């Protein structure tokens, strides 16, 4: 029904629905005027009898409940017998403000959106909840708290979304990790009581805790019901999962310090957006939904992006030991293997010889670049590459001209010491003079030089923040937004010692992220597979690193490292001139292959391939009847012959021609190349590949015969 439940006599138990292309959400109105989420799942028929649905899904009252029981709703509140966590905590002065919010005029549930207005005139509070179904059937949810009273209102906590979980959502997959070991997946039964996580470093952190999938038991790559949630916020977050005898629910929102958000009469506070996707096809359905959402609704002007150029980043090749001549030689080596963008990482600015000094002094070091950056930029351009530069504008070194001139510009407690991390402090972006200075410095840098790309790093947690985290995050957004408006063609990468700050709010302003500082290809198989649940490959920087790897110490064949790097935004973080001639040839061939297939790689649907044996990873990306698949082994097989590799997701009754694009550098199975097999055979039985040895990988190209002609 598309009517307003606050019009006339509409305050009854009739339910209301909103629909996406393949999902339906049904809201039911309880006797106490609370709004319940009666149904969340696959698309219901247009003529579904919602009154009957409401009756059969109505929880029955049981013993030891209030006479009018209240369960988890889309806005849980204390005061009428609900014993779970309320969605909001408010204060006037030093006293907790009790509220009894009820539906008010302006509520509308229709089409693809629900606009819910709740009000308690006596408490002087109005809450507006907006849910909107966008591309990929992903729901965007936000909350607005308005002070309609006559005195200041403190918002200590407010959820972006409070979601009662359906009964089938008995398990949760969450993510934890650390620097160079991000996005480690953990699946468990949702426990009774309260669980969850929060960040306190002023950014989401390495644990990936603002990513969550609630799902049924047995949730697999291609099967199972699930709800994937994420908070699109680059500051601190809070996730709370609750389970009691009446069921489970989840809340997600920005973590706020007491007193951080104070609303004057008439003022309002808008939460960051939370997103959630309801799927019926396992982890790969999560990928399809969220990738579609990113590509259509989040990434800036995604449809007009040029091809994702192959990077050569200077860091693992030269570190801090650089000058214009050494970098020019590195650019020569990059050009010979097919690199298209040359990125000068940390070490280019005045006085920077190690990580103890000079952050904040964003001018080219005159000793290393006696003729300025343009000499190198011009040379790189003559080689056919564009130019990128590393910056970390939110930070300052105590040993820097900027700090000596403005020691009060950093986050600090007056009268206390100033603890550092990585020998640096955090600039207080919420101070207008600080943000204005940073914009001026970066704007001048981009105006003066032909810079196509900024690697924007963030290597330090925010401390002490003392209630500054929310304002700091908004000031960061304003700075990036202003810079992008002034330089719309400059691409920006969000990096935070790897994956310390990856979220959809940053991706609405940036063109790629750095999933981990760890370029070890075996580690990246796991890290990338987890990130691919939420991020499409074109935004994930994925580089070939040196061997042995500087973080893990592991030595891996070039063919293996290069294949793994192809399934993302490919780059190289090593010195090609220091490689053997054979390794350079193998790397150049893989870069050429990446260029040939990158339209498929960066526009297609990503699927995780499952295996009966451990130690195997597989990814397939399919687009318009063409598919590229990577199958890799990380350890020694238990048996001489690995089981056949099944490739589901193809059209079962169509035939596909199989080729091995990089057969000259691999050991493909004899006689398989250029064979035509049905999608059913490939999905149900598969094909045997030589995958018994560690660090072996195969690249398969599959083309539907009607596409191939």
XYZ file of C-alpha atoms in Angstrom:
709
model
C 0.000 0.000 0.000
C 1.285 3.468 -0.853
C -0.821 5.507 1.569
C 0.409 7.614 4.454
C -0.149 5.633 7.684
C -0.687 8.885 9.574
C -3.564 10.071 7.367
C -7.038 9.904 8.874
C -7.880 6.476 10.250
C -4.873 4.749 8.653
C -3.275 4.073 12.071
C -4.229 0.415 12.124
C -2.469 -2.875 11.596
C -2.367 -2.731 7.822
C 1.190 -3.314 6.561
C 3.070 -1.287 3.977
C 5.719 -2.377 1.506
C 8.621 -1.018 -0.480
C 10.165 -2.903 -3.383
C 13.386 -3.110 -5.300
C 13.890 -5.057 -8.469
C 14.206 -8.347 -6.596
C 13.506 -7.595 -2.920
C 10.565 -6.555 -0.765
C 10.437 -5.013 2.697
C 7.111 -5.077 4.541
C 6.457 -2.834 7.553
C 3.718 -3.704 10.022
C 2.161 -1.307 12.520
C 1.812 -2.556 16.068
C -0.960 -1.651 18.492
C 1.397 0.718 20.338
C 2.137 2.525 17.033
C 5.599 0.972 16.709
C 6.705 0.061 13.210
C 7.946 -3.490 12.768
C 9.802 -5.014 9.864
C 7.493 -7.924 9.122
C 9.263 -9.258 6.037
C 12.643 -8.754 4.413
C 13.594 -10.970 1.506
C 12.946 -11.819 -2.121
C 10.429 -9.883 -4.213
C 6.828 -10.685 -3.291
C 4.059 -10.809 -5.897
C 2.406 -7.477 -6.508
C -0.899 -8.911 -5.278
C 0.503 -10.503 -2.131
C -2.082 -10.268 0.648
C -0.118 -8.182 3.087
C -2.759 -8.354 5.801
C -2.494 -12.144 5.737
C 1.306 -11.882 5.759
C 1.116 -9.593 8.762
C -1.078 -12.056 10.653
C 1.023 -15.147 9.991
C 4.268 -13.345 10.865
C 2.914 -11.682 14.012
C 4.953 -12.920 17.005
C 2.749 -14.490 19.636
C 2.789 -13.164 23.159
C 4.453 -15.481 25.646
C 4.857 -15.573 29.385
C 6.891 -13.003 31.292
C 6.179 -10.180 28.844
C 4.457 -6.826 29.223
C 0.734 -6.949 28.473
C 1.469 -5.111 25.246
C 4.809 -6.685 24.269
C 7.357 -4.637 22.431
C 10.087 -6.389 20.449
C 12.936 -5.051 18.349
C 11.539 -2.546 15.846
C 13.079 -0.338 13.175
C 13.548 2.168 16.022
C 13.859 0.339 19.365
C 13.026 2.434 22.435
C 13.129 1.943 26.175
C 10.196 2.687 28.442
C 7.511 0.232 27.363
C 9.170 -3.014 28.318
C 11.748 -3.399 25.551
C 14.918 -4.573 27.275
C 17.371 -4.377 24.387
C 19.633 -1.486 23.435
C 17.665 1.636 22.416
C 18.603 3.121 19.048
C 19.380 6.490 20.586
C 20.708 8.095 23.769
C 19.983 11.801 24.395
C 20.580 14.252 27.225
C 19.354 17.671 28.241
C 21.925 18.977 30.643
C 23.227 16.138 32.805
C 20.048 14.062 32.687
C 19.238 11.255 30.302
C 16.268 12.324 28.222
C 13.461 9.775 28.146
C 11.472 9.741 24.918
C 8.364 7.980 23.650
C 8.475 8.605 19.920
C 5.399 7.801 17.842
C 4.631 8.066 14.140
C 3.889 11.617 13.069
C 2.656 13.518 10.040
C 4.882 13.178 7.010
C 5.464 9.433 7.253
C 5.321 7.862 3.814
C 6.053 4.270 2.795
C 5.786 3.781 -0.936
C 7.659 2.748 -4.060
C 11.344 2.207 -3.274
C 11.590 4.271 -0.088
C 10.323 4.560 3.462
C 10.265 8.001 5.086
C 9.383 7.562 8.744
C 8.775 10.545 11.019
C 8.722 9.875 14.760
C 8.050 12.579 17.306
C 7.790 13.187 21.026
C 6.572 16.760 21.405
C 6.848 16.652 25.183
C 10.511 15.690 25.038
C 11.120 18.098 22.175
C 12.583 15.504 19.808
C 11.802 14.523 16.238
C 13.514 11.590 14.505
C 13.313 10.994 10.768
C 14.341 7.625 9.370
C 14.939 7.267 5.643
C 15.411 3.953 3.860
C 15.887 4.014 0.090
C 16.432 1.061 -2.238
C 19.053 1.882 -4.867
C 21.083 0.068 -7.501
C 21.742 -3.586 -6.804
C 18.685 -3.555 -4.485
C 20.960 -2.140 -1.792
C 19.137 -0.192 0.908
C 20.640 3.098 2.112
C 19.511 4.115 5.577
C 20.077 7.267 7.583
C 18.601 8.960 10.624
C 18.041 12.655 11.377
C 17.616 13.794 14.987
C 16.030 17.227 15.368
C 15.843 19.314 18.524
C 12.328 20.777 18.607
C 12.685 21.727 22.248
C 13.755 25.041 23.756
C 17.129 24.024 25.255
C 20.303 22.346 24.061
C 20.139 18.637 23.252
C 23.141 16.286 23.503
C 23.221 13.321 21.138
C 25.421 10.705 22.776
C 24.472 7.810 20.547
C 22.262 7.264 17.525
C 22.060 4.371 15.084
C 22.167 4.922 11.352
C 20.109 1.767 11.049
C 18.459 -0.529 13.592
C 17.600 -3.750 11.829
C 15.623 -6.590 13.389
C 17.049 -9.766 11.887
C 14.767 -12.420 10.396
C 14.682 -15.778 12.135
C 16.864 -17.440 9.536
C 19.770 -15.052 10.288
C 21.293 -17.258 12.973
C 24.967 -16.694 12.097
C 27.231 -13.738 11.472
C 30.384 -13.372 9.413
C 32.567 -10.595 10.728
C 36.090 -9.447 9.957
C 39.127 -8.734 12.073
C 42.775 -8.118 11.323
C 45.847 -5.990 11.728
C 48.316 -4.087 9.614
C 49.411 -6.309 6.691
C 46.877 -8.934 7.771
C 43.531 -7.297 7.092
C 40.029 -8.719 6.591
C 40.350 -12.079 8.314
C 36.945 -13.677 8.125
C 35.276 -15.208 11.194
C 31.896 -16.950 11.042
C 29.998 -18.028 14.142
C 26.548 -18.521 15.596
C 25.189 -15.215 16.873
C 25.570 -15.615 20.649
C 22.958 -14.777 23.228
C 23.515 -11.384 24.767
C 25.269 -8.423 23.218
C 28.280 -8.612 20.919
C 29.841 -6.339 18.357
C 32.733 -3.982 18.009
C 33.770 -0.369 17.796
C 36.729 1.694 16.671
C 38.388 4.459 18.670
C 41.238 5.570 16.418
C 39.298 8.115 14.382
C 39.028 5.769 11.393
C 37.422 2.368 10.696
C 40.696 0.546 11.392
C 42.259 -2.640 10.079
C 39.728 -5.012 11.574
C 37.027 -4.389 8.987
C 34.497 -4.283 11.803
C 32.121 -1.966 9.953
C 31.484 -4.837 7.506
C 29.100 -7.585 8.582
C 27.038 -10.368 7.025
C 24.174 -11.893 9.033
C 23.056 -15.125 7.422
C 21.558 -18.557 7.766
C 23.606 -21.631 8.614
C 25.422 -23.105 5.622
C 25.769 -19.751 3.861
C 28.115 -20.526 0.967
C 29.601 -19.058 -2.176
C 26.412 -19.528 -4.223
C 23.736 -20.527 -1.735
C 22.057 -19.168 1.348
C 20.115 -16.179 2.642
C 22.081 -13.264 4.003
C 22.057 -9.574 4.886
C 25.311 -7.680 4.308
C 25.722 -4.407 6.244
C 28.213 -1.563 6.146
C 28.533 1.915 7.633
C 29.623 4.452 5.003
C 31.697 6.496 7.428
C 35.432 7.185 7.671
C 35.546 7.924 11.384
C 34.838 5.764 14.405
C 31.969 3.323 14.221
C 29.940 1.118 16.535
C 28.305 -2.196 15.650
C 26.005 -3.920 18.140
C 24.461 -7.357 17.647
C 21.904 -8.505 20.195
C 20.200 -11.835 20.625
C 17.675 -12.772 23.278
C 14.799 -15.202 23.595
C 12.753 -13.075 21.188
C 15.294 -12.990 18.355
C 18.260 -11.014 17.093
C 18.886 -7.485 15.849
C 21.802 -5.352 14.712
C 22.540 -1.652 15.015
C 25.320 0.203 13.276
C 26.301 3.845 13.521
C 29.066 6.363 14.140
C 30.669 6.118 17.586
C 30.309 9.439 19.382
C 31.960 10.745 22.527
C 29.642 12.287 25.137
C 29.146 15.966 24.377
C 30.538 15.636 20.864
C 27.183 16.426 19.220
C 25.256 19.283 20.840
C 22.125 20.576 19.127
C 20.814 24.065 19.741
C 17.031 24.526 19.524
C 15.959 24.008 15.911
C 19.224 22.258 14.947
C 19.513 18.702 13.649
C 22.083 15.932 13.314
C 22.237 13.558 10.335
C 23.919 10.204 10.760
C 26.243 8.685 8.189
C 24.534 6.343 5.766
C 24.357 2.661 6.530
C 23.871 0.264 3.641
C 22.495 -3.237 3.641
C 21.836 -5.820 0.949
C 19.402 -8.719 1.293
C 20.458 -11.667 -0.852
C 19.389 -15.227 -1.549
C 22.426 -16.557 -3.388
C 25.292 -16.657 -0.913
C 28.512 -14.659 -0.922
C 28.523 -14.176 -4.692
C 25.080 -12.593 -4.475
C 26.536 -10.167 -1.896
C 29.237 -9.300 -4.444
C 26.729 -8.744 -7.249
C 24.533 -6.479 -5.122
C 27.241 -4.348 -3.533
C 29.374 -4.043 -6.680
C 26.319 -2.829 -8.593
C 25.636 -0.326 -5.830
C 29.222 0.950 -5.825
C 29.370 1.292 -9.597
C 26.014 3.048 -9.962
C 25.479 5.000 -6.749
C 28.821 5.570 -5.003
C 31.948 5.823 -7.156
C 32.307 9.365 -8.547
C 31.310 9.465 -12.231
C 32.119 5.765 -12.567
C 30.565 5.482 -16.041
C 33.045 8.023 -17.450
C 36.222 6.596 -15.930
C 39.079 5.959 -18.352
C 40.811 2.579 -18.306
C 42.601 1.686 -15.091
C 46.197 2.465 -15.924
C 49.005 0.158 -14.813
C 50.930 1.750 -11.932
C 54.612 1.658 -11.190
C 55.049 2.830 -7.592
C 58.504 3.818 -6.381
C 58.251 2.670 -2.757
C 59.536 -0.921 -2.818
C 62.013 0.003 -5.553
C 63.816 2.950 -3.921
C 62.148 3.785 -0.580
C 63.473 7.125 0.675
C 66.655 6.840 -1.392
C 65.591 8.877 -4.416
C 66.511 11.749 -6.697
C 65.280 12.788 -10.126
C 67.900 10.769 -12.011
C 67.281 7.542 -10.110
C 63.537 7.969 -10.531
C 64.021 8.613 -14.257
C 65.890 5.302 -14.561
C 63.063 3.590 -12.692
C 60.565 5.180 -15.086
C 62.583 3.814 -18.024
C 62.372 0.319 -16.578
C 58.653 0.715 -15.959
C 58.039 1.900 -19.486
C 59.752 -1.194 -20.908
C 57.379 -3.571 -19.084
C 54.254 -1.570 -20.039
C 53.549 0.658 -17.026
C 51.244 3.594 -17.764
C 51.428 5.662 -14.568
C 54.562 6.506 -12.600
C 53.938 7.198 -8.908
C 56.545 8.808 -6.668
C 55.854 7.643 -3.141
C 57.120 8.989 0.184
C 60.436 10.863 0.189
C 59.989 13.544 -2.476
C 59.409 16.616 -0.267
C 61.776 18.965 1.501
C 63.996 17.373 4.126
C 62.383 13.927 3.983
C 65.108 11.312 4.419
C 63.229 8.921 6.720
C 59.880 8.797 8.499
C 60.892 11.040 11.409
C 60.666 14.405 9.703
C 59.105 16.889 7.283
C 55.436 15.863 7.032
C 53.619 19.124 6.354
C 56.325 20.667 4.166
C 54.792 19.774 0.802
C 57.333 21.243 -1.607
C 59.778 19.272 -3.733
C 63.152 18.727 -2.075
C 65.589 21.061 -3.892
C 68.533 18.694 -3.357
C 66.728 15.732 -4.907
C 64.917 17.757 -7.563
C 67.206 20.706 -8.376
C 65.003 21.645 -11.331
C 61.747 20.886 -9.532
C 59.253 18.111 -10.148
C 58.473 19.195 -13.691
C 61.725 17.829 -15.073
C 60.734 14.324 -13.945
C 57.068 14.790 -14.850
C 57.975 15.886 -18.365
C 60.327 12.933 -18.788
C 57.671 10.504 -17.590
C 55.227 12.071 -20.039
C 57.656 11.581 -22.910
C 57.620 7.873 -22.056
C 53.841 7.826 -22.430
C 53.070 7.659 -18.716
C 51.179 10.078 -16.519
C 52.406 11.081 -13.074
C 51.226 10.396 -9.532
C 52.403 11.593 -6.139
C 52.158 10.389 -2.519
C 50.869 12.819 0.115
C 49.798 12.557 3.740
C 48.199 15.955 4.275
C 46.348 15.215 7.521
C 49.617 14.656 9.396
C 52.536 16.737 10.611
C 56.014 15.855 11.861
C 57.196 17.629 15.014
C 60.415 18.125 13.051
C 58.923 20.234 10.248
C 58.657 23.871 9.266
C 54.863 23.670 9.504
C 54.917 22.442 13.104
C 57.523 24.974 14.152
C 55.349 27.739 12.725
C 52.044 26.398 14.083
C 52.550 23.997 17.005
C 48.944 24.520 18.106
C 47.506 23.164 14.824
C 47.739 19.524 15.889
C 45.291 17.575 18.026
C 46.624 17.872 21.572
C 45.711 18.444 25.193
C 47.030 21.766 26.471
C 49.548 21.234 29.226
C 50.129 17.562 28.374
C 52.777 15.855 26.285
C 52.088 15.100 22.632
C 52.465 11.360 21.987
C 53.400 10.434 18.432
C 52.768 7.436 16.222
C 55.202 6.820 13.368
C 56.894 10.020 14.604
C 53.913 12.153 13.596
C 50.950 14.084 14.944
C 47.475 14.720 13.519
C 46.470 18.126 12.229
C 43.162 19.471 13.554
C 41.226 19.728 10.297
C 38.182 21.142 12.067
C 40.094 24.402 12.573
C 39.262 26.514 9.502
C 42.783 27.895 9.218
C 44.214 24.353 9.078
C 41.869 23.133 6.338
C 42.383 26.368 4.415
C 46.161 25.923 4.599
C 45.968 22.314 3.422
C 43.714 23.175 0.508
C 46.066 25.985 -0.492
C 49.117 23.727 -0.410
C 47.504 20.900 -2.378
C 45.775 23.225 -4.821
C 49.077 24.977 -5.521
C 50.805 21.628 -6.040
C 48.171 20.454 -8.531
C 48.039 23.790 -10.359
C 51.815 23.925 -10.726
C 52.349 20.372 -12.001
C 50.697 17.845 -14.321
C 49.709 15.408 -11.585
C 47.101 12.822 -12.565
C 46.847 10.940 -9.283
C 47.318 11.447 -5.547
C 48.053 8.547 -3.220
C 46.433 10.033 -0.091
C 47.839 8.241 2.938
C 46.785 8.289 6.603
C 49.277 6.449 8.783
C 48.220 7.379 12.289
C 45.268 6.926 14.604
C 43.621 10.037 16.026
C 44.714 10.588 19.600
C 44.027 12.465 21.678
C 40.718 13.218 19.972
C 38.609 14.178 23.038
C 35.394 14.374 21.076
C 36.984 15.693 17.895
C 36.529 12.599 15.705
C 33.206 13.448 14.084
C 34.188 17.011 13.223
C 37.574 15.798 11.941
C 35.899 13.363 9.550
C 33.480 15.972 8.191
C 36.376 18.407 7.708
C 38.282 15.730 5.779
C 35.302 15.219 3.474
C 34.991 18.959 2.920
C 38.694 19.222 2.063
C 38.604 16.366 -0.454
C 35.333 17.605 -1.956
C 36.771 21.076 -2.435
C 39.949 19.704 -3.972
C 38.035 17.444 -6.355
C 35.828 20.334 -7.434
C 38.939 22.378 -8.249
C 40.737 19.459 -9.960
C 38.052 17.050 -11.208
C 40.405 15.015 -13.408
C 42.826 14.124 -10.619
C 42.344 10.594 -9.314
C 42.690 10.005 -5.568
C 43.532 6.803 -3.738
C 42.522 6.307 -0.117
C 45.355 4.611 1.762
C 45.784 4.294 5.520
C 48.839 2.096 6.110
C 46.918 -0.182 3.794
C 43.272 -0.776 4.684
C 42.902 1.372 7.800
C 40.309 3.652 6.163
C 38.237 1.919 3.494
C 34.529 2.698 3.394
C 31.859 3.808 0.943
C 32.016 7.443 2.065
C 35.677 7.628 1.043
C 34.901 5.750 -2.157
C 32.285 8.370 -3.034
C 35.237 10.779 -3.217
C 38.072 8.548 -4.412
C 38.929 6.306 -7.328
C 40.648 3.434 -5.612
C 41.761 2.078 -2.240
C 44.826 0.220 -1.024
C 43.602 -3.089 0.486
C 46.852 -3.852 2.307
C 50.493 -2.843 2.529
C 51.163 -6.559 2.136
C 51.924 -7.368 -1.519
C 52.743 -11.022 -0.853
C 50.613 -12.753 -3.494
C 49.552 -15.616 -1.223
C 48.409 -13.179 1.456
C 46.694 -11.040 -1.161
C 44.628 -14.000 -2.414
C 42.919 -14.177 0.971
C 42.808 -10.420 1.559
C 41.425 -9.673 -1.894
C 38.849 -12.456 -1.697
C 37.458 -10.976 1.522
C 37.491 -7.400 0.205
C 35.802 -8.515 -3.011
C 32.659 -9.192 -0.989
C 32.251 -5.436 -0.715
C 34.507 -3.847 -3.371
C 34.698 -4.362 -7.155
C 38.160 -5.111 -8.575
C 38.661 -1.784 -10.356
C 38.969 0.083 -7.032
C 41.374 -2.334 -5.349
C 45.027 -1.470 -5.904
C 46.811 -4.774 -6.542
C 50.547 -4.718 -7.146
C 53.357 -7.088 -8.023
C 55.875 -6.785 -5.229
C 59.496 -7.864 -4.981
C 60.634 -11.377 -4.169
C 61.412 -12.184 -1.419
C 58.542 -10.143 -0.064
C 59.751 -7.469 2.403
C 56.906 -8.181 4.865
C 56.586 -11.980 4.797
C 60.033 -12.910 3.503
C 58.407 -15.344 1.070
C 59.809 -15.869 -2.428
C 57.211 -16.550 -5.123
C 57.473 -17.044 -8.906
C 56.807 -13.990 -11.042
C 54.037 -15.744 -12.995
C 52.180 -16.401 -9.753
C 52.622 -12.868 -8.398
C 51.585 -11.266 -11.682
C 48.427 -13.344 -12.122
C 47.217 -12.439 -8.656
C 47.904 -8.743 -9.356
C 45.826 -8.817 -12.552
C 42.572 -9.247 -10.610
C 42.316 -5.677 -9.349
C 43.766 -2.331 -10.408
C 47.133 -3.714 -11.461
C 50.457 -2.184 -10.589
C 54.093 -2.918 -9.848
C 55.882 -2.008 -6.622
C 59.410 -3.207 -7.405
C 62.330 -2.236 -9.613
C 62.009 -3.990 -12.980
C 65.673 -3.276 -13.709
C 66.653 -5.383 -10.689
C 64.672 -8.370 -11.956
C 66.063 -11.172 -14.062
C 65.487 -10.953 -17.788
C 63.051 -13.868 -17.586
C 61.045 -12.212 -14.804
C 60.811 -8.967 -16.751
C 59.523 -10.852 -19.790
C 56.938 -12.727 -17.701
C 55.791 -9.513 -16.010
C 55.535 -7.628 -19.305
C 53.429 -10.435 -20.775
C 51.048 -10.380 -17.815
C 50.726 -6.591 -17.993
C 49.871 -6.867 -21.688
C 47.303 -9.541 -20.831
C 45.781 -7.307 -18.147
C 45.435 -4.476 -20.644
C 43.756 -6.798 -23.139
C 41.154 -7.984 -20.607
C 40.743 -5.002 -18.293
C 37.352 -3.963 -19.665
C 36.077 -7.409 -18.695
C 37.913 -7.337 -15.368
C 36.559 -3.922 -14.377
C 32.981 -4.164 -15.585
C 32.100 -7.798 -14.991
C 30.390 -9.790 -12.263
C 32.822 -11.279 -9.755
C 32.383 -14.823 -8.451
C 34.337 -16.728 -5.851
C 35.046 -20.304 -6.985
C 34.739 -23.059 -4.381
C 36.909 -26.154 -4.092
C 36.713 -29.508 -2.367
C 40.390 -29.341 -1.377
C 42.067 -26.759 0.906
C 44.777 -24.405 -0.293
C 42.971 -23.463 -3.505
C 41.654 -20.021 -4.391
C 39.573 -19.131 -7.413
C 37.984 -16.034 -8.881
C 35.980 -15.596 -12.063
C 34.837 -12.341 -13.637
C 32.166 -12.614 -16.353
C 30.959 -9.886 -18.694
C 28.781 -10.168 -21.805
C 29.456 -13.841 -22.424
C 33.190 -13.642 -21.744
C 34.910 -14.692 -18.543
C 38.393 -14.662 -17.082
C 39.168 -17.021 -14.217
C 42.143 -17.330 -11.880
C 42.783 -20.598 -10.068
C 45.720 -20.660 -7.637
C 47.226 -23.066 -5.136
C 49.016 -21.804 -2.043
C 50.250 -25.049 -0.506
C 51.175 -28.621 -1.388
C 48.249 -30.769 -2.514
C 47.403 -33.803 -0.381
C 47.143 -35.971 -3.491
C 49.076 -36.095 -6.756
C 46.073 -34.810 -8.696
C 43.877 -32.000 -7.452
C 40.124 -32.481 -7.965
C 38.591 -30.947 -11.102
C 37.997 -27.206 -10.901
C 34.292 -26.423 -11.143
C 33.304 -23.108 -12.716
C 29.688 -22.331 -11.789
C 27.702 -19.315 -12.895
C 27.863 -19.939 -16.640
C 24.779 -20.542 -18.762
C 24.290 -24.310 -18.470
C 23.056 -24.993 -22.003
C 25.587 -22.810 -23.804
C 29.031 -23.932 -24.891
C 32.191 -22.088 -23.956
C 35.544 -22.118 -25.719
C 38.385 -22.437 -23.192
C 41.819 -20.929 -23.805
C 44.862 -20.238 -21.631
C 46.032 -16.688 -22.466
C 49.388 -17.093 -20.717
C 50.131 -20.690 -21.651
C 53.698 -19.809 -22.645
C 54.473 -19.111 -18.976
C 52.425 -21.862 -17.337
C 51.849 -25.584 -17.560
C 48.318 -25.879 -18.959
C 46.714 -29.305 -19.290
C 47.460 -30.994 -22.563
C 44.656 -30.807 -25.078
C 42.289 -28.577 -23.087
C 43.003 -25.333 -24.920
C 40.457 -24.274 -27.555
C 38.004 -26.984 -26.510
C 34.286 -26.182 -26.271
C 32.401 -27.386 -23.199
C 28.917 -26.697 -21.883
C 28.311 -24.399 -18.960
C 26.621 -27.305 -17.170
C 29.654 -29.566 -17.528
C 32.010 -26.791 -16.370
C 29.796 -25.938 -13.408
C 28.956 -29.439 -12.212
C 32.072 -31.461 -13.095
C 34.757 -28.987 -14.138
C 38.188 -29.617 -15.622
C 41.447 -30.940 -14.274
C 44.307 -28.455 -13.925
C 47.860 -29.176 -12.767
C 47.570 -27.743 -9.264
C 49.584 -30.047 -7.049
C 52.519 -27.735 -6.304
C 52.517 -24.623 -4.100
C 52.471 -21.177 -5.723
C 51.012 -22.390 -9.016
C 48.279 -20.484 -10.791
C 46.369 -20.741 -14.054
C 44.514 -18.122 -16.041
C 41.520 -19.349 -18.052
C 39.573 -17.412 -20.641
C 36.087 -18.662 -21.456
C 34.042 -17.281 -24.342
C 30.471 -18.258 -25.103
C 30.285 -19.647 -28.618
C 27.487 -17.336 -29.769
C 29.640 -14.364 -28.648
C 32.725 -15.754 -30.364
C 30.744 -16.259 -33.555
